[in-house]
Tab-separated table of C-alpha atoms in Angstrom:
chain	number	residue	atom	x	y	z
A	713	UNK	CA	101.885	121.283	93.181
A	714	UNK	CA	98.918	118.834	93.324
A	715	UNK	CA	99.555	115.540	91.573
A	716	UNK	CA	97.116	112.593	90.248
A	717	UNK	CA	98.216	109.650	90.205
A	718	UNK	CA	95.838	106.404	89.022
A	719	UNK	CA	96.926	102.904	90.126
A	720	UNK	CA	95.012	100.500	87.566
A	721	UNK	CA	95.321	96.772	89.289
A	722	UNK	CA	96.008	94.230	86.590
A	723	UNK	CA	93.646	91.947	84.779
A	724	UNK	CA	92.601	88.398	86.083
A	725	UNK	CA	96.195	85.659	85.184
A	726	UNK	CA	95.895	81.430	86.296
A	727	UNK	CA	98.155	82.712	89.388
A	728	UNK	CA	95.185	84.872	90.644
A	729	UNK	CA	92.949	82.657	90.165
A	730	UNK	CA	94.828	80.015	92.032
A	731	UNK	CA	96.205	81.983	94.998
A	732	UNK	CA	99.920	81.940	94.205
A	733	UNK	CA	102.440	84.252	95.273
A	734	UNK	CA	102.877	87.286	92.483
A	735	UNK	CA	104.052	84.506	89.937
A	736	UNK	CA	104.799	86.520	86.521
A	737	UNK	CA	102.077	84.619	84.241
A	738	UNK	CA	99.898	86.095	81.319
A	739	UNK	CA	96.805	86.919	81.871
A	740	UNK	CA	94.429	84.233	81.393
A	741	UNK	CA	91.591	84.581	78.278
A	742	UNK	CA	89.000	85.996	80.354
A	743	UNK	CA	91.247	88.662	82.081
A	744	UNK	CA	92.396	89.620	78.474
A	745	UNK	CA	89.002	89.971	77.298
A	746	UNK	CA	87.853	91.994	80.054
A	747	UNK	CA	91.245	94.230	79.752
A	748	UNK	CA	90.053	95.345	76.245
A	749	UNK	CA	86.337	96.060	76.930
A	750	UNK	CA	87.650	98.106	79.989
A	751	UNK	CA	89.647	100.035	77.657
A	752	UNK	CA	87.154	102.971	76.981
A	753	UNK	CA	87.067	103.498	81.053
A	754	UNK	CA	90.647	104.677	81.174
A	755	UNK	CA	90.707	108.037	82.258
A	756	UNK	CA	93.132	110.140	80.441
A	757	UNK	CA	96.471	111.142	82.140
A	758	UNK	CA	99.775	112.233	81.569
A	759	UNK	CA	102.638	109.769	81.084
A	760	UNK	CA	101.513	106.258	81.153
A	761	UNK	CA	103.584	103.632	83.539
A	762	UNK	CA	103.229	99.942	83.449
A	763	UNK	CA	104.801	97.192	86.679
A	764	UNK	CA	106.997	95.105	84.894
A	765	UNK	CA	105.477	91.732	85.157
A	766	UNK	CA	103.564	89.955	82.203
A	767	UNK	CA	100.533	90.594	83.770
A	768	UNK	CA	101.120	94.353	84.074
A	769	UNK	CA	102.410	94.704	80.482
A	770	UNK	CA	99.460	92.810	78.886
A	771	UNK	CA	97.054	94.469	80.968
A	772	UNK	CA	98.220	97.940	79.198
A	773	UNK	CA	98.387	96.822	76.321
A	774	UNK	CA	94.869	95.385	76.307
A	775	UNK	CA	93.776	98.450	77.805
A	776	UNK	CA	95.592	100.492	74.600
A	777	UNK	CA	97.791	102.641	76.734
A	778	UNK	CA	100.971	103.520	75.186
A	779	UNK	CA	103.245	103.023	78.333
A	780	UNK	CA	106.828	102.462	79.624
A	781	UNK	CA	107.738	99.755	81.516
A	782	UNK	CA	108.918	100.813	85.009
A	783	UNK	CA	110.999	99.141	87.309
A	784	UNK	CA	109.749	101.089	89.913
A	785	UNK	CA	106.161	100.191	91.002
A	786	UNK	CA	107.387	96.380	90.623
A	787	UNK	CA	105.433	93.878	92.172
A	788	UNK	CA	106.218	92.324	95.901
A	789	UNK	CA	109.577	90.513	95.848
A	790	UNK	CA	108.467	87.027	97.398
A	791	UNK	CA	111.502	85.686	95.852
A	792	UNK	CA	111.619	81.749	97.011
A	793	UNK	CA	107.530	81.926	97.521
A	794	UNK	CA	106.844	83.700	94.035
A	795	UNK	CA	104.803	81.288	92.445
A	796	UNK	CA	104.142	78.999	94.700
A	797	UNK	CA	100.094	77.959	95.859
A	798	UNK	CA	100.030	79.754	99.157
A	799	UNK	CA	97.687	76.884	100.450
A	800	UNK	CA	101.347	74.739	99.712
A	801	UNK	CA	103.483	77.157	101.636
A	802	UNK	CA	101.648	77.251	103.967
A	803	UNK	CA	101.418	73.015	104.516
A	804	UNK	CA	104.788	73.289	104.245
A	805	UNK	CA	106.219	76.334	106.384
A	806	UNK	CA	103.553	77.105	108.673
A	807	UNK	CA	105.480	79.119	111.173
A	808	UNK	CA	107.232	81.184	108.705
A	809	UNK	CA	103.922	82.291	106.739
A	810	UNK	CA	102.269	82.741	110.441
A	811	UNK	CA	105.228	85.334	110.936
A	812	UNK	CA	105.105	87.218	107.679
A	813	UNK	CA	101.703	88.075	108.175
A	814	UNK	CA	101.984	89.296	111.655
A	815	UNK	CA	105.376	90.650	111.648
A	816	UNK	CA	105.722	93.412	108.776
A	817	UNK	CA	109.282	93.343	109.280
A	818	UNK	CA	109.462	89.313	108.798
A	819	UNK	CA	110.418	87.646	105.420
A	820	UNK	CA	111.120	84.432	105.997
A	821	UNK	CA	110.788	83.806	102.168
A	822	UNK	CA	114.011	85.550	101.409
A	823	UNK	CA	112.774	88.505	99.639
A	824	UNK	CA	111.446	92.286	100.887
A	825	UNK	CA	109.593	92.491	104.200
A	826	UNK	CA	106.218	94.200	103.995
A	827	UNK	CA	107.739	97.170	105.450
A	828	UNK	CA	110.364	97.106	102.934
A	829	UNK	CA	107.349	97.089	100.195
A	830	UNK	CA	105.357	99.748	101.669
A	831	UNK	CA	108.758	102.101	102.041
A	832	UNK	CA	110.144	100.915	98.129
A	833	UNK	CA	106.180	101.873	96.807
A	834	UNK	CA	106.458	105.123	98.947
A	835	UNK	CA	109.268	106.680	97.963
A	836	UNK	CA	108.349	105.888	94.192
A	837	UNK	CA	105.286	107.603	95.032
A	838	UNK	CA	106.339	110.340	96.523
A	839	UNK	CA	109.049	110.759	94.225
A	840	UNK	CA	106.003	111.643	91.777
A	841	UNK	CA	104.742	114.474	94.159
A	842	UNK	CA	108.016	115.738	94.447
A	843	UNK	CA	109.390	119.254	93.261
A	844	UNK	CA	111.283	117.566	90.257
A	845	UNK	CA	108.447	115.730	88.975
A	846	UNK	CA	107.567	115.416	85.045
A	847	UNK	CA	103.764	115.677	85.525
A	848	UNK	CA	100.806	116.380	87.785
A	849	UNK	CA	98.685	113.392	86.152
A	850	UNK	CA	100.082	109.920	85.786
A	851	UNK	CA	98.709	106.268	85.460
A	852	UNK	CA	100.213	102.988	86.048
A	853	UNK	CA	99.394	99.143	85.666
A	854	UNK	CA	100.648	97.557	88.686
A	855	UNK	CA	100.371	94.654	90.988
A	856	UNK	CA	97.798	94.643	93.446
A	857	UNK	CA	100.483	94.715	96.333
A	858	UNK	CA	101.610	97.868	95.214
A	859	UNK	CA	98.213	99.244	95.057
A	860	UNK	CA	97.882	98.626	98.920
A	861	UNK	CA	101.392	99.574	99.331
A	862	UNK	CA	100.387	102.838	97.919
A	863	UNK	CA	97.376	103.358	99.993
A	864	UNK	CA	99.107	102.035	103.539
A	865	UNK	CA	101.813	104.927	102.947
A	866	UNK	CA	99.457	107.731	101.199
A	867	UNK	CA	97.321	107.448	104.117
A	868	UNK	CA	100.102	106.794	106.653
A	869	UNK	CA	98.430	103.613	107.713
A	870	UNK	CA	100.369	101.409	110.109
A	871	UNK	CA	101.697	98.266	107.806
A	872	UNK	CA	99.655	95.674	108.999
A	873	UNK	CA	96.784	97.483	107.397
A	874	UNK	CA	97.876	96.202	104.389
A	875	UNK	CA	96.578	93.162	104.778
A	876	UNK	CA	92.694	94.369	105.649
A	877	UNK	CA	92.998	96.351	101.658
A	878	UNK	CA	91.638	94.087	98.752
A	879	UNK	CA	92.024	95.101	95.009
A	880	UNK	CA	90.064	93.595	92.773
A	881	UNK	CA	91.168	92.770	89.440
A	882	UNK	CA	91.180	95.940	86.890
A	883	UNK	CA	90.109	98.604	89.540
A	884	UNK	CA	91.374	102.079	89.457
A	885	UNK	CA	93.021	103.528	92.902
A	886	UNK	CA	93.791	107.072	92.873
A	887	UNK	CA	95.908	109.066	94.713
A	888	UNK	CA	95.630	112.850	95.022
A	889	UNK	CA	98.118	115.452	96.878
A	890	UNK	CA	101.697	115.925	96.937
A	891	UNK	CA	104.771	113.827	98.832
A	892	UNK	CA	103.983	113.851	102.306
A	893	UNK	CA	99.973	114.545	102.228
A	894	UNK	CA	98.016	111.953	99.927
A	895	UNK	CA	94.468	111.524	99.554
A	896	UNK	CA	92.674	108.448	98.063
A	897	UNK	CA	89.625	107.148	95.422
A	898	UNK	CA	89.788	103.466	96.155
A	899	UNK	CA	88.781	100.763	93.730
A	900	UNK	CA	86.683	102.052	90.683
A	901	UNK	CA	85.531	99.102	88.486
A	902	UNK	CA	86.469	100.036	84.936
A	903	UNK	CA	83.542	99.432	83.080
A	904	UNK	CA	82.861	100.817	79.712
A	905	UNK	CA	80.652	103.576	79.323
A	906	UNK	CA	76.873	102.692	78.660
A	907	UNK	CA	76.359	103.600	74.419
A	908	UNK	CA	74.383	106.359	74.087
């Protein structure tokens, strides 16, 4: 069975703006306002998902989906770094940010490994191309790191190719196939339709 599945990155928050590390804030008035007049863009799907963070959860419900919270498509566990400036981290543990971006099995921060991400994202993703799936369509708010988690496994990138993706704020992703053999759509602006 083909499945759909639409990764919708979440809107603009004060930590995206200021380069921290996946810190669970709000979004920020702009990223709100942008969330709703995206709203009309949403393609329609089957059961709606949203990351757990703030960000994630606001993001859906600016974008009037009706959706779960899912502990499964959870953002990057930075755990000591999360919401820290990365410019400050970086001042102040140089060697151990130089090796978590060129080691995917580093995390000197005390939380999941890149590699850890990219396997956690892809077994939740294939688990939704699986034989016992509830749906062939489904759509999820999540954190830009599972977005390229998503696309490094669908496309059976090697990890460090994670770091070459960028996901813009309130772009769709979509992945098409089954467990095992994934196509993707990358990075659709929602933008409301023009009136007509």
């Amino acid at each position: 069975m083909t499945v759909r599945v639409m990764l919708i990155s979440p809107a603009m928050n004060a930590a995206l703006r200021e380069a921290r590390f996946d810190g669970d804030a709000p979004l920020d008035p702009s990223g709100r306002e942008r969330a709703r007049a995206a709203a009309g863009a949403v393609p329609g799907a089957g059961p709606a998902l949203s990351g757990p963070s703030e960000r994630c959860r606001e993001t859906t419900a600016a974008l009037g989906l009706a959706a779960q919270p899912e502990p499964a498509p959870a953002g990057w566990d930075l755990a000591r770094w999360s919401g820290r400036r990365l410019d400050d981290v970086a001042a102040a543990e140089p060697a151990q940010v130089t090796a978590w971006l060129d080691d995917p099995s580093a995390a000197p921060h005390g939380g999941e490994s890149l590699r850890d991400l990219v396997r956690r994202i892809g077994g939740w993703l294939d688990s939704l191309g699986g034989p016992d799936a509830p749906g062939t369509s489904f759509l999820a708010v999540t954190e830009t790191a599972v977005v390229r988690a998503a696309v490094v496994h669908g496309l059976r990138l090697p990890a460090k190719a994670f770091w070459r993706l960028d996901v813009a704020p309130l772009t769709l992703t979509e992945l098409s196939g089954r467990s095992g053999r994934w196509n993707v759509a990358l990075g659709r602006p929602l933008t409301t339709p023009p009136a007509g």
